[in-house]
XYZ file of C-alpha atoms in Angstrom:
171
model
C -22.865 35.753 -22.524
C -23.625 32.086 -22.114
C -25.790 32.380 -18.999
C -27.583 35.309 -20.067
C -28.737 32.962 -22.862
C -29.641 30.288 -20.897
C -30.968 32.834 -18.307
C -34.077 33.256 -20.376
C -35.183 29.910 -20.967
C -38.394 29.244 -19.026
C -39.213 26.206 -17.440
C -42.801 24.960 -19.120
C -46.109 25.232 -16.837
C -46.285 21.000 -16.693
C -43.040 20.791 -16.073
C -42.963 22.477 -13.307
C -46.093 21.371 -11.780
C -43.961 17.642 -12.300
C -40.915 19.019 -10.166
C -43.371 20.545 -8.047
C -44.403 17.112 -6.852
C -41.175 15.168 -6.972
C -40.264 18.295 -4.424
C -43.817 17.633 -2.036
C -43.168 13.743 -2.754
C -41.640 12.585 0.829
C -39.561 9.741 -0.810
C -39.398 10.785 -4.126
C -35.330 11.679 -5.262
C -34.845 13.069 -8.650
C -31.335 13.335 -10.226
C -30.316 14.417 -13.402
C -27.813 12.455 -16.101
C -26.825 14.470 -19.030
C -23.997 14.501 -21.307
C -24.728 18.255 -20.784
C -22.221 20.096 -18.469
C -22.680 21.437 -14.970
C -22.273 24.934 -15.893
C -25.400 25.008 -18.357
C -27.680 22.629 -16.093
C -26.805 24.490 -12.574
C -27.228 27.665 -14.187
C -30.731 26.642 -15.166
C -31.906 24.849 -12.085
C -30.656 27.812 -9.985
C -31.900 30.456 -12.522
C -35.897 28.654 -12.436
C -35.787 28.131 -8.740
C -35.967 24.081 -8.997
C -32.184 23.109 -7.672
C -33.273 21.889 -4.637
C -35.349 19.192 -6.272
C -32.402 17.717 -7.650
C -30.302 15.629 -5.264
C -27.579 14.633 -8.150
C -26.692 16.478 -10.817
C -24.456 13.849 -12.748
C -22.907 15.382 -15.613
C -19.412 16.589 -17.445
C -17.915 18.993 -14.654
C -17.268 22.681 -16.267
C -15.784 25.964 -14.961
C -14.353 28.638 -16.223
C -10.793 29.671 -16.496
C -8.422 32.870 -16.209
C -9.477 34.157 -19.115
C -13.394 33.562 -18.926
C -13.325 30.806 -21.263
C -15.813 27.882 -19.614
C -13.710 24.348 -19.698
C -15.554 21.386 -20.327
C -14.074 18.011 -19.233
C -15.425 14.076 -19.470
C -17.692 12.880 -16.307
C -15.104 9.566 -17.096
C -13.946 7.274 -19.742
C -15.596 3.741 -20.600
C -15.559 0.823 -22.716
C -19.322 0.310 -23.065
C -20.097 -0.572 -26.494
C -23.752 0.933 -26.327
C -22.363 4.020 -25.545
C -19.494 4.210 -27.984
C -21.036 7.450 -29.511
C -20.759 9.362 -26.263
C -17.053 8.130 -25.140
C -17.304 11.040 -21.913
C -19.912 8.791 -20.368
C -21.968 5.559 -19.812
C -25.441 6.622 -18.234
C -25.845 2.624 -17.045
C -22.725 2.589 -15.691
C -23.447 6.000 -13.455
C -26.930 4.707 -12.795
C -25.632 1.509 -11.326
C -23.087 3.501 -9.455
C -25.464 5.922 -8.155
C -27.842 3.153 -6.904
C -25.269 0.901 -5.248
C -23.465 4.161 -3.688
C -26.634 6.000 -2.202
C -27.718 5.364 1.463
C -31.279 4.906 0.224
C -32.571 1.440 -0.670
C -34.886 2.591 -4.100
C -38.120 0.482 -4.662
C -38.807 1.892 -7.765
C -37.145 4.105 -10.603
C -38.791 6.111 -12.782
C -36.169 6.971 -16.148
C -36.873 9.055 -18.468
C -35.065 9.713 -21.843
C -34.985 10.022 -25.235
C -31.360 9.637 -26.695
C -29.640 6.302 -27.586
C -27.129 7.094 -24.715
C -30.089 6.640 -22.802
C -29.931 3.013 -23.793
C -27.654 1.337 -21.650
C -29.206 3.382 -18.357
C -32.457 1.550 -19.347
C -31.177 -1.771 -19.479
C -30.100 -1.097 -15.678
C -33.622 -1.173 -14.745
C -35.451 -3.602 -13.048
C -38.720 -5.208 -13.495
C -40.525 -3.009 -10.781
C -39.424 0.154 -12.720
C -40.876 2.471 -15.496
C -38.837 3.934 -18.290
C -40.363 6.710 -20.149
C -39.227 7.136 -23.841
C -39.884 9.942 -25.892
C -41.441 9.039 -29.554
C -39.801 9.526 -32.238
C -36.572 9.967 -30.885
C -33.183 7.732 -31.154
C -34.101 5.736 -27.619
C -37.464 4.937 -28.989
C -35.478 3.629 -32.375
C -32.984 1.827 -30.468
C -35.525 -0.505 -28.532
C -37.959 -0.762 -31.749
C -34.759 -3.077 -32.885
C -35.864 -5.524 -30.351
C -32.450 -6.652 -29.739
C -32.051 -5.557 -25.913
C -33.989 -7.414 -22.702
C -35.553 -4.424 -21.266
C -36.887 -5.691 -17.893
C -38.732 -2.241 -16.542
C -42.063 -1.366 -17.922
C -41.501 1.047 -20.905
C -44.059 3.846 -21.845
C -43.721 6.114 -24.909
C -44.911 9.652 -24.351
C -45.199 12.192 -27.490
C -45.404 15.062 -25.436
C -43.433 16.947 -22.566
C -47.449 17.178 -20.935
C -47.737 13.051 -21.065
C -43.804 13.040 -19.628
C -44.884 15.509 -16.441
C -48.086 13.787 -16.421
C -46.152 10.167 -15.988
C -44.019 11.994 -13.774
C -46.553 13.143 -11.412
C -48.549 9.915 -11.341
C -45.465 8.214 -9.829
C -45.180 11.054 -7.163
């Protein structure tokens, strides 16, 4: 029932033409954090053809049991204090990991989010990369405080055109 839901969600026109060139982009990687589950965000990628733009998918692992039921469990436990709301996961913590794990030295990131989990991932950044917040929402909030040295270059969008258009400028 779940992915037949999901199954009809369409991928919008920009946002595509954005994964489009992260794809053509010859050293361009795109991964995805999400306090989302694999289940749901494979089931999507596969489902709008754009999988194989993703090298990581870096989420809660999910399956489903016996009986059909779909299992969720935590990507791993932390004691990050900006990201005691969402106790399953630290997005700085598996950005850091990610970076210092992956055989390919990265000049510059490119973040994008919109959640205050999306905090401490942002704070990972360097100077010579770009975090794109979404306005109005609780990441946005979070750094209107003031309270957090954001090194990377910051730049609100309002909508998901501006976010594919930032995107695809950095292609």
């Amino acid at each position: 029932m779940g992915r037949c839901c999901v199954c009809r969600l369409k991928i919008h026109r920009e946002a595509m033409k954005a994964l489009q060139a992260v794809r053509a982009a010859p050293d361009a990687d795109a991964i995805i954090i999400s306090d989302a589950n694999s289940v749901f965000i494979n089931t999507i990628l596969q489902h709008c053809g754009v999988a194989d733009v993703f090298s990581a998918v870096l989420t809660n692992p999910a399956s489903f049991n016996n009986e059909g039921l779909m299992t969720v469990a935590w990507h791993h436990t932390h004691t990050c204090q900006l990201c005691a709301a969402t106790p399953n996961m630290c997005k700085g913590t598996i950005l850091r990991e990610f970076l210092k794990n992956s055989a390919h030295l990265y000049t510059q990131v490119v973040y994008t989010g919109d959640g205050q989990n999306d905090l401490c991932a942002l704070l990972q950044l360097r100077d010579t990369d770009v975090g794109v917040v979404r306005k109005g929402h609780g990441l946005e909030k979070a750094l209107a405080k003031g309270t957090h040295d954001v090194k990377a270059s910051v730049q609100i969008v309002d909508f998901l055109q501006d976010l594919c258009s930032v995107i695809t400028s950095y292609c």
